Coordinates of C-alpha atoms in Angstrom, one line a residue:
X18 CA 36.6 121.7 45.0
X19 CA 35.5 124.3 47.4
X20 CA 32.6 123.9 49.7
X21 CA 30.4 125.9 47.4
X22 CA 31.6 124.3 44.1
X23 CA 34.4 124.8 41.7
X24 CA 33.9 127.9 39.6
X25 CA 37.2 127.3 37.8
X26 CA 35.3 124.8 35.7
X27 CA 32.9 127.5 34.6
X28 CA 32.6 127.4 30.8
X29 CA 30.4 128.6 28.0
X30 CA 28.2 126.4 25.7
X31 CA 30.4 123.7 24.3
X32 CA 31.2 123.1 20.7
X33 CA 31.8 119.9 18.7
X34 CA 30.7 116.6 20.3
X35 CA 30.3 118.1 23.7
X36 CA 27.8 120.5 22.2
X37 CA 25.7 117.6 21.1
X38 CA 25.5 116.3 24.7
X39 CA 25.0 119.6 26.5
X40 CA 22.2 119.4 29.1
X41 CA 19.7 122.0 30.2
X42 CA 18.4 123.1 33.5
X43 CA 15.1 121.8 34.9
X44 CA 12.2 124.0 33.9
X45 CA 10.7 125.2 37.1
X46 CA 9.5 128.3 39.0
X47 CA 12.8 130.0 37.8
X48 CA 11.1 130.4 34.4
X49 CA 9.1 133.2 36.0
X50 CA 12.2 134.9 37.2
X51 CA 13.7 134.6 33.7
X52 CA 10.5 136.0 32.2
X53 CA 9.6 132.7 30.5
X54 CA 6.4 131.5 29.0
X55 CA 3.5 130.4 31.3
X56 CA 0.7 128.0 30.4
X57 CA -2.6 128.2 32.2
X58 CA -2.6 126.0 35.4
X59 CA -6.1 124.6 35.1
X60 CA -5.9 120.8 35.3
X61 CA -6.7 118.6 38.3
X62 CA -6.5 114.9 38.8
X63 CA -10.0 114.4 37.2
X64 CA -8.9 116.2 34.1
X65 CA -5.7 114.2 33.9
X66 CA -7.6 110.9 34.2
X67 CA -9.9 112.0 31.4
X68 CA -6.9 112.8 29.2
X69 CA -5.1 109.5 30.0
X70 CA -8.1 107.2 29.6
X71 CA -9.3 109.0 26.5
X72 CA -5.9 108.8 24.9
X73 CA -5.3 105.1 25.9
X74 CA -8.6 103.4 25.2
X75 CA -9.1 103.6 21.4
X76 CA -11.4 101.7 19.1
X77 CA -8.7 99.1 18.6
X78 CA -9.9 97.2 21.6
X79 CA -13.1 96.5 19.8
X80 CA -11.1 94.6 17.1
X81 CA -8.0 93.6 19.0
X82 CA -9.7 91.0 21.2
X83 CA -10.7 89.0 18.2
X84 CA -7.4 89.1 16.4
X85 CA -5.2 88.3 19.4
X86 CA -7.5 85.6 20.7
X87 CA -7.7 83.8 17.3
X88 CA -4.0 84.0 16.6
X89 CA -2.1 84.1 19.9
X90 CA -3.8 83.8 23.3
X91 CA -7.1 82.0 23.0
X92 CA -9.1 82.2 26.3
X93 CA -5.9 83.4 28.0
X94 CA -6.4 86.8 26.4
X95 CA -7.2 88.3 29.8
X96 CA -3.7 87.3 31.1
X97 CA -2.2 88.8 28.0
X98 CA -3.8 92.1 28.8
X99 CA -2.7 91.8 32.4
X100 CA 1.0 91.1 31.5
X101 CA 0.9 94.0 29.0
X102 CA -0.6 96.3 31.6
X103 CA 2.2 95.4 34.0
X104 CA 4.8 96.1 31.3
X105 CA 3.2 99.4 30.6
X106 CA 3.2 100.2 34.3
X107 CA 7.0 100.0 34.4
X108 CA 7.1 103.0 32.0
X109 CA 4.3 104.7 33.9
X110 CA 6.4 104.5 37.2
X111 CA 9.3 106.2 35.4
X112 CA 7.0 108.9 33.8
X113 CA 5.4 109.5 37.2
X114 CA 8.7 110.3 38.9
X115 CA 10.1 112.5 36.1
X116 CA 6.9 114.4 35.4
X117 CA 6.5 115.3 39.1
X118 CA 10.2 116.3 39.4
X119 CA 10.3 118.1 36.1
X120 CA 6.8 119.4 35.4
X121 CA 7.3 120.8 31.9
X122 CA 5.3 120.6 28.7
X123 CA 8.1 118.8 26.9
X124 CA 7.5 115.3 28.4
X125 CA 10.1 112.8 27.2
X126 CA 11.8 115.4 25.2
X127 CA 12.3 117.6 28.2
X128 CA 13.5 114.7 30.4
X129 CA 16.0 113.6 27.8
X130 CA 17.4 117.1 27.4
X131 CA 18.0 117.4 31.2
X132 CA 19.4 113.9 31.8
X133 CA 21.0 112.7 28.5
X134 CA 21.8 115.6 26.1
X135 CA 20.6 118.0 23.4
X136 CA 21.1 115.7 20.3
X137 CA 19.3 112.8 21.9
X138 CA 16.5 115.0 23.1
X139 CA 16.1 116.4 19.6
X140 CA 15.7 113.0 18.1
X141 CA 13.1 112.0 20.8
X142 CA 11.2 115.3 20.1
X143 CA 11.4 114.7 16.4
X144 CA 10.1 111.1 16.8
X145 CA 7.2 112.3 19.0
X146 CA 6.2 114.9 16.3
X147 CA 5.9 112.0 13.9
X148 CA 4.1 109.8 16.4
X149 CA 1.4 112.4 17.2
X150 CA 0.9 113.6 13.6
X151 CA 0.6 110.1 12.0
X152 CA -1.3 108.7 15.0
X153 CA -3.9 111.6 14.9
X154 CA -4.3 111.2 11.1
X155 CA -4.8 107.4 11.3
X156 CA -7.4 107.8 14.1
X157 CA -9.3 110.5 12.1
X158 CA -9.2 108.3 9.0
X159 CA -10.9 105.5 10.9
X160 CA -13.8 107.5 12.2
X161 CA -15.7 107.9 8.9
X162 CA -16.4 104.2 8.3
X163 CA -17.6 103.8 11.8
X164 CA -19.9 106.8 11.4
X165 CA -21.3 105.2 8.3
X166 CA -22.0 102.0 10.3
X167 CA -23.7 104.2 12.9
X168 CA -26.1 105.5 10.3
X169 CA -27.3 102.1 9.2
X170 CA -24.3 101.1 7.2
X171 CA -25.0 103.4 4.3
X172 CA -22.8 106.1 2.9
X173 CA -22.3 109.5 4.5
X174 CA -23.5 112.6 2.8
X175 CA -21.5 113.2 -0.4
X176 CA -19.7 116.3 0.8
X177 CA -18.0 114.4 3.7
X178 CA -17.9 110.8 2.2
X179 CA -14.8 109.2 1.0
X180 CA -14.2 109.8 -2.7
X181 CA -11.8 108.1 -5.2
X182 CA -9.8 110.4 -7.5
X183 CA -8.7 108.3 -10.5
X184 CA -6.2 111.0 -11.8
X185 CA -4.2 110.8 -8.5
X186 CA -5.1 107.2 -7.7
X187 CA -6.0 108.1 -4.1
X188 CA -9.0 108.0 -1.8
X189 CA -9.7 111.3 -0.1
X190 CA -11.5 111.5 3.2
X191 CA -13.1 114.9 3.8
X192 CA -14.8 113.7 7.0
X193 CA -11.5 112.9 8.6
X194 CA -10.1 116.3 7.8
X195 CA -13.2 118.1 9.1
X196 CA -13.0 116.2 12.4
X197 CA -9.3 117.1 12.8
X198 CA -10.2 120.8 12.3
X199 CA -13.0 120.6 14.8
X200 CA -10.7 119.1 17.4
X201 CA -8.0 121.7 16.6
X202 CA -10.6 124.4 17.3
X203 CA -11.5 122.8 20.6
X204 CA -7.8 122.7 21.6
X205 CA -7.4 126.4 20.7
X206 CA -10.2 127.5 23.0
X207 CA -8.4 126.4 26.2
X208 CA -6.9 123.4 27.9
X209 CA -9.7 123.2 30.5
X210 CA -12.5 123.5 27.9
X211 CA -10.9 120.9 25.6
X212 CA -10.3 118.5 28.5
X213 CA -13.9 118.7 29.6
X214 CA -15.0 117.9 26.0
X215 CA -12.7 114.9 26.0
X216 CA -14.0 113.8 29.3
X217 CA -17.6 113.8 27.9
X218 CA -16.6 111.8 24.9
X219 CA -14.5 109.4 27.0
X220 CA -17.5 108.8 29.3
X221 CA -19.5 107.7 26.3
X222 CA -16.8 105.2 25.4
X223 CA -16.5 103.8 29.0
X224 CA -20.3 103.4 29.2
X225 CA -20.2 101.4 26.0
X226 CA -17.5 99.2 27.4
X227 CA -19.5 98.7 30.6
X228 CA -22.5 97.7 28.6
X229 CA -20.4 95.0 26.9
X230 CA -19.2 93.8 30.3
X231 CA -22.6 93.8 32.0
X232 CA -24.7 92.5 29.1
X233 CA -22.1 90.1 28.0
X234 CA -21.7 88.8 31.6
X235 CA -25.5 88.2 31.7
X236 CA -25.4 86.2 28.5
X237 CA -22.3 84.2 29.6
X238 CA -24.0 83.1 32.9
X239 CA -27.2 82.3 30.9
X240 CA -25.5 80.2 28.2
X241 CA -22.8 78.6 30.3
X242 CA -19.6 80.4 29.0
X243 CA -19.1 78.3 25.9
X244 CA -15.8 79.9 25.2
X245 CA -14.2 78.4 28.3
X246 CA -15.5 74.8 27.8
X247 CA -13.0 73.8 25.2
X248 CA -10.9 70.6 25.0
X249 CA -7.8 72.7 24.0
X250 CA -7.7 74.2 27.5
X251 CA -7.1 77.7 28.7
X252 CA -3.7 78.0 26.8
X253 CA -4.4 76.5 23.3
X254 CA -1.3 78.2 21.9
X255 CA 0.8 77.6 25.0
X256 CA 2.5 80.1 27.3
X257 CA 4.5 81.4 24.3
X258 CA 1.3 82.3 22.4
X259 CA 0.0 84.1 25.5
X260 CA 3.2 86.1 25.8
X261 CA 3.1 86.9 22.0
X262 CA -0.4 88.2 22.6
X263 CA 0.9 90.4 25.4
X264 CA 3.4 91.9 23.1
X265 CA 0.6 92.7 20.6
X266 CA -1.8 94.2 23.1
X267 CA 0.9 96.2 24.8
X268 CA 0.3 98.9 22.2
X269 CA -3.3 99.2 23.4
X270 CA -1.8 100.9 26.5
X271 CA 0.0 103.6 24.5
X272 CA -1.5 107.0 25.3
X273 CA -1.1 107.5 29.1
X274 CA 2.1 109.4 28.3
X275 CA -0.1 112.2 27.0
X276 CA -0.8 113.1 30.6
X277 CA 2.9 114.0 31.1
X278 CA 2.8 116.4 28.2
X279 CA 0.3 118.6 30.1
X280 CA 2.5 118.8 33.3
X281 CA 3.0 122.5 33.1
X282 CA -0.7 123.1 33.1
X283 CA -1.4 121.0 36.3
X284 CA -2.3 122.8 39.5
X285 CA -0.4 120.5 41.8
X286 CA 2.0 118.5 39.6
X287 CA 3.9 116.8 42.4
X288 CA 0.7 115.1 43.6
X289 CA -1.7 115.1 40.6
X290 CA 0.6 113.8 37.8
X291 CA 1.5 110.5 39.4
X292 CA -2.1 110.0 40.5
X293 CA -3.4 110.9 37.0
X294 CA -1.0 108.6 35.2
X295 CA -1.5 105.7 37.6
X296 CA -5.3 106.0 37.7
X297 CA -5.6 106.3 33.9
X298 CA -3.5 103.2 33.3
X299 CA -5.3 101.2 36.0
X300 CA -8.7 102.0 34.7
X301 CA -7.7 101.1 31.1
X302 CA -6.2 97.8 32.2
X303 CA -9.3 96.9 34.2
X304 CA -11.6 97.7 31.4
X305 CA -9.5 95.8 28.9
X306 CA -9.5 92.7 31.1
X307 CA -13.2 92.8 31.9
X308 CA -14.1 93.1 28.2
X309 CA -11.7 90.2 27.2
X310 CA -13.0 88.0 30.0
X311 CA -16.6 88.4 28.7
X312 CA -16.0 88.1 24.9
X313 CA -13.7 85.1 24.9
X314 CA -16.3 83.4 27.2
X315 CA -19.2 84.1 24.9
X316 CA -17.7 82.6 21.7
X317 CA -15.0 80.0 21.2
X318 CA -11.8 81.9 20.2
X319 CA -11.5 80.1 16.9
X320 CA -15.0 81.3 15.9
X321 CA -14.4 85.0 16.6
X322 CA -14.8 87.5 13.8
X323 CA -11.4 89.2 13.5
X324 CA -13.0 92.5 12.3
X325 CA -16.0 92.8 14.5
X326 CA -15.6 90.3 17.3
X327 CA -17.8 92.0 19.9
X328 CA -20.7 92.8 17.7
X329 CA -20.6 89.3 16.2
X330 CA -20.5 87.7 19.7
X331 CA -23.6 89.6 20.7
X332 CA -25.3 88.8 17.4
X333 CA -24.7 85.1 17.8
X334 CA -26.9 85.3 21.0
X335 CA -29.7 87.2 19.2
X336 CA -28.7 90.7 20.3
X337 CA -28.0 92.3 16.9
X338 CA -29.2 95.7 18.2
X339 CA -26.1 95.8 20.5
X340 CA -24.0 96.5 17.5
X341 CA -25.3 100.1 17.5
X342 CA -24.1 100.6 21.1
X343 CA -20.8 99.1 20.3
X344 CA -20.4 101.3 17.2
X345 CA -21.2 104.4 19.4
X346 CA -18.4 103.2 21.7
X347 CA -16.0 102.8 18.8
X348 CA -16.8 106.3 17.5
X349 CA -16.5 108.0 20.9
X350 CA -13.2 106.0 21.5
X351 CA -11.8 107.3 18.2
X352 CA -12.8 110.9 18.9
X353 CA -11.3 110.9 22.4
X354 CA -8.1 109.3 21.0
X355 CA -8.0 111.9 18.3
X356 CA -8.1 114.6 21.0
X357 CA -5.4 112.8 22.9
X358 CA -3.2 112.5 19.8
X359 CA -3.4 116.2 18.9
X360 CA -3.1 117.6 22.4
X361 CA 0.6 116.8 23.2
X362 CA 2.2 117.8 19.8
X363 CA 1.8 121.6 20.1
X364 CA 3.3 121.4 23.6
X365 CA 6.3 119.4 22.3
X366 CA 6.7 122.0 19.5
X367 CA 6.5 124.8 22.1
X368 CA 9.1 123.2 24.3
X369 CA 11.5 122.7 21.4
X370 CA 11.0 126.3 20.3
X371 CA 11.6 127.6 23.8
X372 CA 15.0 125.9 23.7
X373 CA 15.8 127.5 20.4
X374 CA 15.8 124.2 18.4
X375 CA 12.7 125.3 16.4
X376 CA 11.6 128.8 15.4
X377 CA 10.1 131.0 18.2
X378 CA 6.8 131.0 16.2
X379 CA 5.9 127.7 17.8
X380 CA 6.4 129.0 21.4
X381 CA 4.0 131.9 21.1
X382 CA 1.1 131.7 23.6
X383 CA -2.3 133.3 23.2
X384 CA -2.7 135.9 26.0
X385 CA -6.4 135.1 26.6
X386 CA -6.4 131.3 26.5
X387 CA -2.7 130.7 27.4
X388 CA -2.5 128.0 24.8
X389 CA 0.1 127.7 22.0
X390 CA -2.5 128.5 19.4
X391 CA 0.0 128.8 16.5
X392 CA 1.6 125.5 17.2
X393 CA -1.9 123.9 17.6
X394 CA -3.1 125.3 14.2
X395 CA 0.1 124.0 12.5
X396 CA -0.4 120.6 14.1
X397 CA -4.1 120.6 12.9
X398 CA -3.2 121.5 9.4
X399 CA -0.6 118.8 9.1
X400 CA -2.7 116.1 10.6
X401 CA -5.8 117.1 8.5
X402 CA -3.7 117.1 5.3
X403 CA -2.5 113.6 6.0
X404 CA -5.9 112.4 7.0
X405 CA -7.5 113.9 3.8
X406 CA -5.0 112.6 1.2
X407 CA -3.3 109.5 2.6
X408 CA -4.2 106.1 3.9
X409 CA -1.8 106.1 6.8
X410 CA -2.5 102.6 8.0
X411 CA 0.9 101.5 6.5
X412 CA 2.5 104.2 8.7
X413 CA 0.9 103.0 11.9
X414 CA 4.1 101.2 13.0
X415 CA 6.0 104.5 12.9
X416 CA 3.7 105.6 15.8
X417 CA 4.9 102.7 17.9
X418 CA 8.6 103.6 17.2
X419 CA 8.1 107.1 18.6
X420 CA 6.4 105.9 21.7
X421 CA 8.8 103.1 22.5
X422 CA 11.8 105.3 21.9
X423 CA 10.3 107.8 24.4
X424 CA 9.5 105.1 26.9
X425 CA 13.1 103.7 26.6
X426 CA 14.7 107.2 27.1
X427 CA 12.5 108.0 30.1
X428 CA 13.7 104.8 31.8
X429 CA 17.3 105.7 31.0
X430 CA 16.7 109.2 32.4
X431 CA 15.5 107.7 35.7
X432 CA 18.8 105.7 36.0
X433 CA 20.8 108.8 35.2
X434 CA 18.9 110.9 37.6
X435 CA 19.5 108.4 40.4
X436 CA 23.2 107.6 39.8
X437 CA 24.8 110.5 37.8
X438 CA 22.5 113.6 37.9
X439 CA 24.0 116.6 36.1
X440 CA 26.7 118.2 38.3
X441 CA 26.9 121.2 36.1
X442 CA 23.9 123.2 34.8
X443 CA 23.7 126.0 32.2
X444 CA 22.6 129.5 33.0
X445 CA 22.0 132.3 30.6
X446 CA 24.8 135.0 30.1
X447 CA 22.4 137.5 31.9
X448 CA 23.4 135.8 35.2
X449 CA 27.1 136.4 34.6
X450 CA 27.3 139.2 37.2
X451 CA 25.7 137.0 39.9
X452 CA 27.9 134.1 38.9
X453 CA 31.0 136.4 39.3
X454 CA 29.8 137.6 42.7
X455 CA 29.2 134.1 44.1
X456 CA 32.5 132.9 42.5
X457 CA 34.4 135.8 44.2
X458 CA 32.8 134.9 47.6
X459 CA 33.8 131.2 47.2
X460 CA 37.4 132.2 46.2
X461 CA 37.7 134.4 49.3
X462 CA 36.4 131.7 51.5
X463 CA 38.8 129.1 50.0
X464 CA 41.7 131.5 50.3
X465 CA 41.0 132.0 54.1
X466 CA 40.9 128.3 54.6
X467 CA 44.2 127.9 52.7
X468 CA 45.8 130.6 54.8
X469 CA 44.7 128.9 58.0
X470 CA 46.0 125.6 56.8
X471 CA 49.4 127.1 56.0
X472 CA 49.7 128.7 59.4
X473 CA 48.8 125.4 61.1
X474 CA 51.1 123.2 59.0
X475 CA 54.2 125.4 58.7
X476 CA 56.4 127.3 61.1
X477 CA 58.2 130.6 60.5
X478 CA 60.9 128.9 58.4
X479 CA 58.2 127.0 56.3
X480 CA 59.1 123.7 58.0
X481 CA 56.4 121.2 58.7
X482 CA 55.6 121.5 62.4
X483 CA 52.4 119.4 62.4
X484 CA 51.5 116.4 60.3
X485 CA 48.3 116.5 58.2
X486 CA 47.0 113.4 60.0
X487 CA 48.3 113.1 63.6
X488 CA 49.9 110.0 64.9
X489 CA 48.0 107.7 67.2
X490 CA 47.4 109.4 70.5
X491 CA 48.0 112.9 69.1
X492 CA 45.4 115.5 68.3
X493 CA 44.9 116.7 64.7
X494 CA 43.7 120.1 63.7
X495 CA 39.9 119.8 62.8
X496 CA 40.2 122.2 59.8
X497 CA 43.0 120.1 58.3
X498 CA 41.2 116.8 58.9
X499 CA 38.0 118.2 57.4
X500 CA 39.7 119.2 54.2
X501 CA 41.6 116.0 53.8
X502 CA 38.4 114.0 54.3
X503 CA 36.5 116.3 51.9
X504 CA 39.2 115.8 49.2
X505 CA 39.0 112.0 49.6
X506 CA 35.2 112.1 49.4
X507 CA 35.4 114.1 46.2
X508 CA 37.8 111.5 44.7
X509 CA 35.6 108.6 45.8
X510 CA 32.5 110.4 44.5
X511 CA 34.0 111.1 41.1
X512 CA 35.0 107.4 40.8
X513 CA 31.5 106.3 41.8
X514 CA 30.0 108.6 39.1
X515 CA 32.3 107.2 36.5
X516 CA 31.6 103.6 37.4
X517 CA 27.8 104.3 37.4
X518 CA 27.9 106.1 34.1
X519 CA 29.8 103.4 32.3
X520 CA 27.6 100.7 33.9
X521 CA 24.4 102.4 32.6
X522 CA 25.9 102.7 29.1
X523 CA 27.1 99.1 29.0
X524 CA 23.8 97.8 30.4
X525 CA 22.0 99.5 27.5
X526 CA 24.5 98.0 25.1
X527 CA 23.8 94.6 26.6
X528 CA 20.0 95.1 26.2
X529 CA 20.5 95.9 22.5
X530 CA 22.7 92.9 21.9
X531 CA 20.5 90.5 23.8
X532 CA 17.2 91.5 22.2
X533 CA 18.7 91.8 18.7
X534 CA 20.3 88.3 18.8
X535 CA 17.2 86.8 20.4
X536 CA 14.9 88.3 17.7
X537 CA 16.9 87.6 14.6
X538 CA 16.3 83.8 14.2
X539 CA 18.0 83.8 10.8
X540 CA 21.4 84.3 12.4
X541 CA 23.7 81.2 12.5
X542 CA 23.5 79.5 15.9
X543 CA 27.0 80.3 17.1
X544 CA 27.0 84.1 16.7
X545 CA 23.5 84.2 17.9
X546 CA 24.2 82.4 21.1
X547 CA 27.5 84.3 21.5
X548 CA 25.7 87.7 21.2
X549 CA 23.0 86.6 23.5
X550 CA 25.6 85.5 26.1
X551 CA 27.5 88.7 25.9
X552 CA 24.3 90.8 26.1
X553 CA 23.0 88.8 29.0
X554 CA 26.3 89.1 30.9
X555 CA 26.4 92.8 30.4
X556 CA 22.8 93.2 31.5
X557 CA 23.1 91.1 34.6
X558 CA 26.5 92.6 35.5
X559 CA 25.0 96.1 35.1
X560 CA 22.1 95.2 37.3
X561 CA 24.3 93.8 40.0
X562 CA 26.8 96.8 40.0
X563 CA 24.0 99.4 40.1
X564 CA 22.3 97.5 42.9
X565 CA 25.6 97.4 45.0
X566 CA 26.8 101.0 44.5
X567 CA 25.2 104.0 46.2
X568 CA 22.8 106.3 44.4
X569 CA 23.8 110.0 44.1
X570 CA 22.9 112.2 47.1
X571 CA 22.2 115.1 44.6
X572 CA 19.1 113.2 43.4
X573 CA 17.2 114.6 46.4
X574 CA 17.7 118.1 45.1
X575 CA 17.0 117.4 41.4
X576 CA 14.1 119.4 40.1
X577 CA 11.1 119.7 42.4
X578 CA 11.1 117.7 45.6
X579 CA 8.1 116.0 47.3
X580 CA 6.8 114.1 44.3
X581 CA 6.5 110.4 43.4
X582 CA 9.6 108.2 43.8
X583 CA 10.0 105.3 41.4
X584 CA 10.4 102.1 43.4
X585 CA 12.8 99.2 42.8
X586 CA 15.6 101.2 41.1
X587 CA 17.6 99.9 39.2
X588 CA 15.6 96.8 38.5
X589 CA 12.4 98.5 37.4
X590 CA 14.0 100.9 34.8
X591 CA 16.2 98.2 33.4
X592 CA 13.3 95.9 33.0
X593 CA 11.4 98.7 31.3
X594 CA 14.4 99.3 28.9
X595 CA 14.6 95.6 28.1
X596 CA 10.8 95.3 27.2
X597 CA 10.7 98.4 25.1
X598 CA 13.9 97.6 23.2
X599 CA 12.7 94.1 22.5
X600 CA 9.4 95.5 21.0
X601 CA 11.4 98.1 19.0
X602 CA 13.6 95.4 17.5
X603 CA 10.6 93.4 16.5
X604 CA 8.7 96.1 14.7
X605 CA 10.0 95.1 11.3
X606 CA 12.5 96.4 8.7
X607 CA 9.9 98.3 6.6
X608 CA 8.8 100.3 9.7
X609 CA 12.4 101.1 10.6
X610 CA 13.2 102.1 7.0
X611 CA 10.4 104.7 7.1
X612 CA 11.4 105.9 10.5
X613 CA 15.1 106.2 9.5
X614 CA 14.2 108.5 6.7
X615 CA 12.2 110.7 9.1
X616 CA 15.0 110.7 11.6
X617 CA 17.5 111.5 8.9
X618 CA 15.5 114.6 7.9
X619 CA 15.5 115.5 11.6
X620 CA 19.3 115.2 11.8
X621 CA 19.6 117.7 8.9
X622 CA 17.1 120.1 10.5
X623 CA 19.0 120.0 13.7
X624 CA 22.4 120.4 12.0
X625 CA 21.4 123.4 9.9
X626 CA 19.0 125.1 12.4
X627 CA 18.5 123.7 15.8
X628 CA 22.2 123.3 16.9
X629 CA 23.0 126.9 15.7
X630 CA 20.0 128.5 17.4
X631 CA 20.1 126.5 20.6
X632 CA 19.5 128.6 23.7
X633 CA 22.5 126.8 25.3
X634 CA 24.8 128.1 22.5
X635 CA 26.3 130.7 24.8
X636 CA 25.2 129.3 28.2
X637 CA 27.5 129.5 31.2
X638 CA 27.9 126.2 33.0
X639 CA 28.2 126.3 36.8
X640 CA 28.1 123.7 39.6
X641 CA 24.6 122.5 40.2
X642 CA 25.1 123.0 44.0
X643 CA 25.5 126.8 43.5
X644 CA 22.4 127.5 41.3
X645 CA 20.1 128.5 44.1
X646 CA 22.8 130.8 45.5
X647 CA 23.3 132.4 42.1
X648 CA 19.5 132.9 41.6
X649 CA 19.3 134.4 45.1
X650 CA 22.1 136.8 44.3
X651 CA 20.2 137.7 41.1
X652 CA 17.1 138.4 43.2
X653 CA 19.1 140.6 45.5
X654 CA 20.5 142.6 42.6
X655 CA 17.0 143.1 41.2
X656 CA 15.7 144.2 44.6

């Protein structure tokens, strides 16, 4: 390899299996050079916190505390929330680094495309489409009963109330569909305007939760915290029950990843995105823990109402009127979560359309609002249709699959970025002239070096007159020594990349074996323990090898520099992968059957459309080290 890179390896978009694993260039300021799409840069840290908190804290917390305390954690519910928050923070660290390095609207889809490959990125994007559509529909469907409670428990006006249609044997929900259309309209107005609206609604939810904490704390000190004075102790279900509760409440933290989907619209992504993600997750965790501390102290865990635990706890102390404030909190939480569910999907669709995997219709931006209005409208119509016709509660598990797959792939992407970042990147054929120019310059440079070496190493009769490495006490030519050292470095670096790549893959295989064998208790003992042992050995070996070998120096030049750096690599990403895969394995066969059907449809769409229309179909791959020089040459040509 020459000093500037090996242009002999230059090739066009790959076919066959290699075509499935082709990786794209980091979306950056070069988009402007290429005449790419530009979203409005309007968001600050405050906006990102509003998006993150609003998307994370849903109405589920008003129910979750009762169910988990009764069945799993007891008074230790607070520790369950803390452990789940720490587990979610592992993914948040990974998101923070990738979002600041690669500030694009595609979120996990974009990171997977850069670090893993096109086919994997497609499946992640396809799963995220399902997550946001079903999640938004489920949230919208839950608002109308809470609105009815808010108005005294009666029925809503007939034109928006739920109606049963005997001919179709379904219950339609006009209120849910109307709310989806209202949120869709807000999102079309502009990112800043919709974020301000979400911040207002989220503030109402946070105020309701603070009322629960303050008023509940007053009642607890007044009555002596009856929920903690139990003979069963703080861990009535043991440590195992507390950990099982953590696995359940982990899904209450899903939503902070919505912040990463707005990365392209952030004014200062390298600084603001990590702060926004970290602050949103921290605020959510603190509020969850404070609410759980108060509620499990007011009422013994076994007496909690699994449906309305907070309202019932206050009513048992003579504060029935508090139910109205709690219901307001639930309604505002659902509304902010609905906004958080519908906000990312148009940007995922837009990113996939930019890359040619979906029709360009989805990538069109409104000139005035700089928002993907067409993609937003399509998202709204799809979510409103589901919310109107279907009870999507049975599909709720599919939302978790999309999120956990994204979390897992983001953690894998951090490992790839650190140890085996792409050494070749694709450029459009429009850069061919600049590529040829830089290639010619490098060829001339390499030829001069070869000529100098031949003069030094050979006499007039082509006999060797000076060894490549001089004997002890003799002087060696510095040019020759430099090239020999460089060649040895290249061989060592290639070997290190191969070892790191195989280690990452085998570590992931070990995680799957370990979590699957540990979860399937119906397996016979011998194969179960055998697979656990093999998986654990692969996992531990992978952690040791990745800790011992050096990370790739090219990671410093990957994407945008100066952003957040994920700590404790490789331990933190591997722990993140382990937790997320364990939760994926335990979601149940019915959920996986539904998701498999959706992913199967996605494979067909990719095979018949996405793969054939990919923007990388005719891309020219060049060494990553020469990209800046090629773009500089392009700028010189334009000048």
